[in-house]
Structure formats: structure tokens, C-alpha cells
Amino acid sequence: MRNIEINLGRVRDEIKLSAKACGRSADEITLLAVSKTKPAADIRSAYQAGQTDFGENYAQEAEHKIHELQDLQLTWHFIGPIQSNKTRLISRLFDWVHSVDRFKIAHRLDEQRPADKAPLDILLQVNIDDEASKSGVNAEQVLPLARQIADLKRVRLRGLMAIPAFASETDQQQASFAAMKRLFDQVRQEFPECDTLSMGMSGDMQAAIAQGSTLVRIGTAIFGARDK
Ligand SMILES: *Cc1c(COP(=O)(O)O)cnc(C)c1O
């Protein structure tokens, strides 16, 4: 078996174990394979091992790969910071965008979503630990932004995403993930169609799943370390 297939098997097992440990079903958790900086051939290998959802951070890099892999039925997620001059490309190429953090971006994605495609599924990226260096809306701004976005027809709000501050201690991670879960539940009271809480990466997926993540974004554990 090839590395990517073995790694995918391990990650799926870890998701199952983490889910079981907190009384959840692994079926509630989507595995997103983060393929940024990795070649299309690696994505093809992952697909052959049963993976269909892929995450990319850079619009132009993704454009080449998406083109090269057109023959496969893949679901593409944009998870990187969004510059407004890239929204047209993103809304044309992707099925999901996890990193919406201001109305201007949501509005542009809405206007630019091609008419022959289903509405674009979007998540609001939350800066849950209030880090100066990080993109994302502050927790208090999530509901007001969700209300503004709810009026748009070509984007569909599906939930929240977070990249918590780096924490080597599981307790700290748990606290950030737990805060995200509370916020997600609040949003769902007003927007019941929100069903996706995107949190957890290679180093912290167990903590994220324990706190209610419904989608984990895994790069390194599947494709190996990135050189850049
Ligand atoms: C790169 C990236 C990931 C994957 O990180 P790994 O540690 O390689 O699993 C997940 N989410 C976002 C937003 C990323 O940029």
C-alpha cells in the first residue's frame, strides 16, 4: 500500500477512536484532506483510497489542480485567507469556503457565484482566541454578520470555522474548542440550517472532536510534512 493510503487509514481510525471516546459516531465527522502545496498526483492517490473532500489555501495553486483533476468527482473547500481580488476565482472553483470573515467578502462571493452552480456553502471563520495576527471575526460579531449574510441568495451559511491559538496543553485547546461549540449552538438557534463546525487539524483533532467538531481539516497526517 502506498503512504497516502496508509496515512488515510490511520487518520480514519483516529477519528473513530476519538468519536467513540466521547460517545459520538464517526459518521458525524467529515474528514477534509488539506492538500495545499501538494501535487495533484497526491490528491489522486487519496481519491483512490476513498477520499473526496479536499481543502486548499491558495486560489491560483488550487485552480491548476482542480483543472488537472476534473475527471474526478471531488468536493473542494477553500480554507485560506481571502483577498477581495480572488473572490471571483474562488466562487467559480470551490464548493465550500471556510474562511469568510467580513460581509464584503460574502457579498462578492454571492454576486460572483456562477448561475449554473448551486449556492456556495460558506462558514464564518472565528478568531476565537482574539489573536492580533489572525484573520476571523470576533465572537461577538458572529451573529450580526450571520444575520447580514442570511439575506444573500447565492451563498448559504452552513456554520463556523476556527484555528485556535497554538497550545501544547490539551486543556487550553479544549477551552477554545468548547467556546466555539457554545458559539455554534447559539448560531444554530437562530439559523437551524447551520450544521458544520470546522475545527481540528493534525495536531489537535482529538480535542476538537471531543468538543463537537463536525469536520476536521487534516494535512500533514495524510500527505506528510510540507516544505513551505
Ligand atoms: C494547513 C491547514 C490545515 C492542515 O494543517 P495540518 O497541521 O497539516 O493538518 C488545516 N486548516 C487550515 C486552515 C490550514 O491552513
XYZ file of C-alpha atoms and ligand atoms in Angstrom:
243
model
C 0.000 0.000 0.000
C 1.150 3.499 -0.661
C 1.861 6.019 2.102
C -1.139 8.215 1.498
C -3.478 5.254 1.677
C -1.873 4.041 4.916
C -1.991 7.536 6.424
C -5.633 7.964 5.477
C -6.433 4.661 7.166
C -4.694 5.833 10.341
C -6.478 9.177 10.357
C -9.854 7.483 9.856
C -9.066 5.138 12.752
C -8.106 8.076 14.945
C -11.373 9.830 14.110
C -13.303 6.683 15.023
C -11.449 6.266 18.322
C -11.793 9.946 19.240
C -15.503 9.852 18.455
C -16.044 6.686 20.421
C -14.151 8.060 23.426
C -16.719 10.846 23.770
C -19.806 8.870 22.825
C -20.140 10.237 19.299
C -20.438 8.434 15.987
C -17.627 8.839 13.450
C -20.340 9.344 10.805
C -20.978 12.813 12.258
C -17.436 13.882 11.376
C -16.287 14.767 7.857
C -12.626 14.325 7.018
C -11.275 17.166 4.907
C -7.875 16.342 3.365
C -5.815 19.552 3.210
C -3.718 19.306 0.056
C -2.093 22.764 -0.090
C 1.413 22.709 -1.622
C 0.944 19.021 -2.557
C 0.779 17.857 -6.202
C -2.375 16.727 -7.993
C -0.950 13.188 -8.084
C -1.175 13.023 -4.257
C -4.813 14.109 -4.392
C -5.487 11.412 -6.966
C -3.919 8.794 -4.662
C -6.095 9.955 -1.775
C -9.158 9.802 -4.023
C -8.275 6.234 -4.991
C -8.227 5.466 -1.262
C -11.778 6.799 -0.937
C -11.216 10.478 -0.024
C -13.483 13.004 -1.796
C -13.240 16.292 0.178
C -10.101 18.392 -0.302
C -9.008 21.726 1.191
C -6.809 24.347 -0.466
C -5.443 27.683 0.818
C -4.267 29.458 -2.319
C -6.703 30.174 -5.140
C -4.241 30.102 -8.019
C -2.492 26.948 -6.870
C -5.900 25.287 -6.484
C -7.013 26.391 -9.946
C -4.301 24.297 -11.596
C -5.021 21.230 -9.511
C -8.796 21.454 -9.878
C -8.327 21.672 -13.638
C -5.990 18.690 -13.677
C -8.404 16.589 -11.623
C -11.587 17.475 -13.484
C -12.214 13.816 -14.305
C -12.804 13.018 -10.594
C -15.928 13.788 -8.542
C -14.313 15.901 -5.819
C -15.648 18.445 -3.342
C -13.329 21.450 -2.995
C -13.083 23.603 0.145
C -11.276 26.939 0.255
C -9.742 27.387 3.729
C -7.149 30.180 3.330
C -7.294 33.934 3.897
C -9.350 35.680 1.169
C -8.223 38.778 -0.689
C -11.111 40.540 -2.385
C -9.457 40.314 -5.814
C -9.603 36.497 -5.526
C -13.322 36.110 -4.767
C -14.330 35.614 -8.416
C -11.910 32.728 -8.859
C -12.884 31.204 -5.516
C -16.629 31.397 -6.113
C -16.197 29.769 -9.511
C -13.898 26.927 -8.439
C -14.976 25.873 -4.959
C -17.973 24.161 -3.356
C -17.268 25.437 0.158
C -15.454 28.443 1.659
C -14.469 28.156 5.352
C -12.728 31.482 5.771
C -15.394 34.179 5.334
C -14.739 36.870 7.938
C -16.404 40.015 6.636
C -19.566 40.993 4.824
C -17.726 42.457 1.858
C -16.254 39.043 1.036
C -19.585 37.206 1.460
C -21.266 39.786 -0.748
C -18.690 39.434 -3.510
C -18.827 35.610 -3.387
C -22.613 35.874 -3.642
C -22.539 38.236 -6.627
C -19.869 36.256 -8.428
C -21.194 32.734 -7.902
C -21.834 31.337 -11.416
C -25.541 30.901 -12.215
C -25.109 27.281 -13.307
C -23.804 26.218 -9.894
C -25.562 25.501 -6.608
C -25.254 28.221 -3.966
C -21.795 28.330 -2.401
C -21.647 26.787 1.091
C -19.832 29.094 3.482
C -18.554 29.099 7.053
C -17.628 32.103 9.165
C -14.063 31.999 10.417
C -13.941 32.985 14.082
C -10.843 34.410 15.784
C -11.748 32.549 18.949
C -8.607 33.418 20.922
C -8.583 37.103 19.869
C -5.151 36.879 18.314
C -3.940 40.083 16.682
C -2.179 38.164 13.906
C -5.103 36.035 12.873
C -7.969 36.547 10.472
C -11.519 35.820 11.553
C -14.377 37.704 13.162
C -14.501 38.158 16.905
C -17.029 36.012 18.725
C -19.354 38.992 19.407
C -19.526 39.806 15.706
C -20.581 36.361 14.574
C -24.355 36.726 14.979
C -24.579 40.206 13.427
C -22.540 39.016 10.442
C -24.642 35.841 10.105
C -27.810 37.992 10.008
C -26.395 40.152 7.219
C -25.346 37.113 5.207
C -28.704 35.375 5.651
C -30.242 37.727 3.051
C -27.851 36.637 0.309
C -29.206 34.093 -2.185
C -26.103 32.624 -3.829
C -24.204 31.805 -0.652
C -25.568 29.555 2.050
C -24.345 29.883 5.623
C -23.550 26.397 6.944
C -21.645 27.096 10.160
C -18.366 28.174 11.731
C -14.647 27.506 11.408
C -11.741 28.210 13.763
C -7.991 27.835 14.018
C -7.356 28.201 17.767
C -4.098 29.598 19.112
C -1.288 27.082 19.205
C -1.470 25.282 22.541
C 0.638 22.370 23.623
C -1.651 21.704 26.567
C -4.822 19.816 25.782
C -6.754 21.793 28.425
C -6.115 25.050 26.609
C -7.146 23.571 23.284
C -10.286 22.162 24.849
C -11.230 25.586 26.218
C -11.006 27.237 22.778
C -12.882 24.408 21.082
C -15.537 24.458 23.810
C -16.017 28.214 23.295
C -16.508 27.535 19.571
C -19.099 24.872 20.305
C -21.089 27.278 22.517
C -20.998 29.897 19.786
C -22.032 27.327 17.173
C -25.024 26.270 19.301
C -26.026 29.929 19.646
C -25.851 30.441 15.890
C -27.886 27.298 15.315
C -30.713 28.539 17.482
C -31.240 31.338 15.014
C -30.049 29.543 11.863
C -31.006 25.859 12.218
C -29.652 25.022 8.747
C -26.130 25.525 10.128
C -24.747 22.027 10.544
C -20.974 22.384 10.217
C -18.377 23.171 12.858
C -14.957 23.061 11.161
C -12.219 22.638 13.768
C -9.325 20.292 14.418
C -6.085 19.749 12.468
C -3.394 17.035 12.536
C -2.138 18.059 15.990
C -5.414 18.637 17.812
C -8.183 16.659 16.140
C -8.916 14.570 19.224
C -9.597 17.633 21.375
C -11.726 19.169 18.612
C -13.838 16.047 18.200
C -14.340 15.820 21.966
C -15.784 19.344 21.857
C -18.185 18.727 18.986
C -16.310 19.302 15.736
C -18.218 18.015 12.677
C -15.328 18.486 10.218
C -11.592 18.081 10.785
C -9.033 19.607 8.388
C -6.053 17.278 8.139
C -2.965 17.945 6.012
C 0.300 16.666 7.449
C -1.061 13.409 8.879
C -2.300 12.423 5.402
C 0.170 13.936 2.926
C 3.279 14.307 5.115
C 5.159 17.473 6.098
C 5.063 20.498 3.770
C 8.351 22.101 2.669
C 6.862 25.565 2.519
C -2.788 23.890 6.535
C -4.100 23.957 7.227
C -4.657 22.836 7.856
C -3.955 21.487 7.953
O -2.962 21.541 8.908
P -2.118 20.229 9.323
O -1.493 20.622 10.603
O -1.139 19.984 8.228
O -3.083 19.106 9.482
C -5.914 22.971 8.421
N -6.588 24.136 8.392
C -6.081 25.232 7.803
C -6.871 26.487 7.798
C -4.824 25.179 7.216
O -4.324 26.296 6.653
